[in-house]
XYZ file of C-alpha atoms in Angstrom:
206
model
C 119.552 65.056 137.509
C 117.637 61.981 136.422
C 116.828 59.210 138.804
C 118.425 55.830 138.226
C 116.133 53.927 135.889
C 115.462 50.230 135.527
C 117.372 48.704 132.635
C 115.142 47.796 129.699
C 115.552 44.482 127.881
C 115.434 45.811 124.314
C 116.252 42.372 122.901
C 112.988 41.064 124.328
C 110.965 44.149 123.464
C 112.272 44.316 119.897
C 110.762 40.902 119.178
C 107.367 42.043 120.439
C 107.621 45.394 118.696
C 108.733 43.847 115.421
C 105.701 41.611 115.326
C 103.351 44.403 116.329
C 104.711 46.956 113.866
C 104.603 44.477 110.995
C 100.957 43.745 111.741
C 99.946 47.412 111.866
C 97.986 48.659 108.876
C 98.168 52.194 107.593
C 95.053 54.078 108.656
C 93.790 57.524 107.820
C 94.321 59.854 110.723
C 91.626 62.151 111.997
C 92.100 65.880 111.543
C 95.280 67.105 113.188
C 95.509 69.371 116.191
C 98.565 71.341 117.282
C 99.913 70.181 120.628
C 102.907 71.342 122.642
C 105.151 69.133 124.778
C 108.133 69.934 126.966
C 110.935 67.745 125.679
C 114.287 66.940 127.261
C 117.566 67.121 125.363
C 117.549 63.328 125.115
C 114.129 63.278 123.455
C 114.993 66.108 121.065
C 118.230 64.377 120.102
C 116.296 61.188 119.332
C 113.806 63.090 117.178
C 116.572 64.938 115.335
C 118.306 61.688 114.441
C 115.079 60.441 112.880
C 114.157 63.663 111.105
C 115.722 62.612 107.783
C 113.869 59.297 107.786
C 110.390 60.042 109.069
C 108.159 63.040 109.720
C 107.817 63.868 113.397
C 104.028 63.755 113.146
C 104.181 60.251 111.691
C 106.671 59.142 114.338
C 104.502 60.361 117.227
C 101.349 58.975 115.627
C 103.093 55.588 115.328
C 103.827 55.754 119.053
C 100.160 56.495 119.691
C 99.088 53.512 117.597
C 101.462 51.187 119.437
C 100.337 52.478 122.842
C 96.732 51.993 121.798
C 97.220 48.442 120.546
C 99.900 46.930 122.764
C 99.523 46.852 126.543
C 103.103 45.669 127.061
C 104.457 48.833 125.417
C 102.325 51.056 127.633
C 103.503 49.186 130.734
C 107.157 49.790 129.841
C 106.528 53.500 129.250
C 104.651 53.880 132.530
C 107.354 52.077 134.497
C 110.096 54.309 133.112
C 108.076 57.523 133.375
C 107.405 56.879 137.061
C 111.148 56.713 137.655
C 111.703 60.136 136.107
C 111.762 63.269 138.185
C 109.559 66.202 137.147
C 112.602 68.386 137.720
C 114.061 66.751 134.606
C 111.688 68.964 132.653
C 112.900 72.250 134.157
C 115.457 72.781 131.409
C 113.299 71.234 128.733
C 112.317 72.886 125.475
C 108.764 73.386 124.275
C 108.070 71.716 120.946
C 104.827 72.002 119.026
C 103.487 69.254 116.739
C 100.414 68.856 114.543
C 99.214 65.414 115.668
C 96.070 63.446 115.049
C 93.379 63.947 117.670
C 93.531 60.220 118.311
C 97.212 60.365 119.281
C 96.692 63.359 121.569
C 93.788 61.596 123.241
C 95.887 58.464 123.811
C 98.715 60.463 125.407
C 96.237 62.349 127.587
C 94.233 59.295 128.654
C 97.199 57.069 129.463
C 99.080 59.725 131.417
C 95.953 60.598 133.427
C 95.058 56.960 134.008
C 98.531 56.267 135.405
C 98.774 59.545 137.376
C 101.725 60.788 135.333
C 102.692 64.167 134.028
C 101.891 63.996 130.316
C 105.226 65.429 129.260
C 107.111 62.815 131.287
C 105.003 60.133 129.634
C 105.625 61.558 126.142
C 109.384 61.905 126.712
C 109.711 58.298 127.771
C 107.534 57.200 124.843
C 109.831 58.978 122.392
C 113.054 57.665 123.898
C 111.932 54.054 124.260
C 110.280 53.886 120.843
C 113.386 55.406 119.236
C 115.590 52.788 120.897
C 113.218 50.033 119.792
C 113.354 51.215 116.179
C 117.142 51.413 116.358
C 117.294 47.895 117.799
C 114.996 46.568 115.078
C 117.019 48.335 112.376
C 120.321 46.979 113.708
C 118.873 43.475 113.901
C 117.530 43.728 110.358
C 120.909 44.952 109.099
C 122.603 41.971 110.755
C 120.209 39.522 109.109
C 120.442 41.259 105.718
C 124.237 41.011 105.890
C 123.966 37.265 106.512
C 121.502 37.005 103.621
C 123.941 38.901 101.390
C 126.647 36.334 102.137
C 124.294 33.546 101.031
C 123.322 35.513 97.908
C 126.993 35.968 96.949
C 127.559 32.234 97.417
C 124.593 31.526 95.149
C 125.903 34.088 92.645
C 129.145 32.107 92.302
C 127.195 28.903 91.682
C 124.992 30.704 89.138
C 127.995 31.931 87.163
C 129.446 28.424 87.136
C 126.097 27.097 85.925
C 126.097 29.581 83.033
C 129.525 28.301 82.012
C 128.089 24.792 81.981
C 125.265 25.984 79.728
C 127.735 27.508 77.277
C 129.708 24.243 77.259
C 126.522 22.283 76.641
C 124.814 24.570 74.120
C 127.662 26.525 72.541
C 129.126 29.976 73.008
C 126.457 31.718 70.916
C 123.367 29.924 72.176
C 120.628 32.309 73.229
C 119.545 30.245 76.247
C 123.000 30.445 77.801
C 123.232 34.171 76.992
C 119.811 34.951 78.434
C 120.725 33.138 81.632
C 123.285 35.882 82.116
C 120.414 38.219 83.073
C 120.002 36.116 86.209
C 123.579 36.871 87.183
C 123.123 40.573 86.431
C 120.054 40.683 88.649
C 121.977 39.021 91.481
C 124.793 41.546 91.010
C 122.327 44.446 91.138
C 120.746 42.987 94.264
C 124.172 42.764 95.894
C 124.829 46.435 95.070
C 121.377 47.434 96.364
C 122.046 45.616 99.627
C 125.320 47.523 100.014
C 123.441 50.822 99.610
C 120.760 49.723 102.061
C 123.334 48.820 104.702
C 125.312 52.029 104.177
C 122.523 54.585 103.877
C 119.222 52.829 104.512
C 118.117 53.311 100.885
C 115.181 50.948 100.109
C 116.069 47.870 98.064
C 114.319 48.288 94.717
C 115.502 46.518 91.578
C 112.568 47.272 89.293
C-alpha cells in the first residue's frame, strides 16, 4: 500500500514546466547505455499511454533534461519520492531502457544526493512528468478551442467581405475570386484544428 502523498498543484507546476519545456533546445545525446528500473503499475500505465506519441527513451531523457535544468522540478520529485514506501516496489516490474549516459547519471546523482532509492525517484519522475504533460496538453487544447471559435468568427466576416468584393468588382473579377483562397485556407485550418483536438495530429496546412 502506498503512503498518503501530498497533493501536487499541477496548475502551478504546468506554468513553470510549459515555460521550461518551450525554452529547451534539442541536443545530441551521448552514447546510450542500457539501464533497468523497477517500475510500479502506475508508472508502466503512464508510459504505455505515451507509447504512441513518444519513444520511451526520449521521454526519460526529457525528464533528465528537466531535472538537470530546473531545481523546482527536482524538489517536487524528491518530496513525493520520500513519501513513497519501498514496499511499493515489491510487486514492481523490471523494465530496461537504452538511455543517454547523461540521463542515467542525473538519476543516479539526484537519488544519491537526496538519500533515495533510485527506482522510487524514477517512478515519481515518470508519474509527475506524465501528469505535467497531460496538464499542458489539456490546457493547450482548451486554448486552441477558444482560438478556433475566434477563427470561425473571422471566417464569417471574410466570406462577407468576399461578397462585398464581388459586388464592387463584378462576379467574374479575378481579385474577388482569388480572395476565395483566403476562405479556403481558413476552412482547412478549421478542419486541421478539429483533427488536432480529436487525435493530436500536428496542424500543418502546407
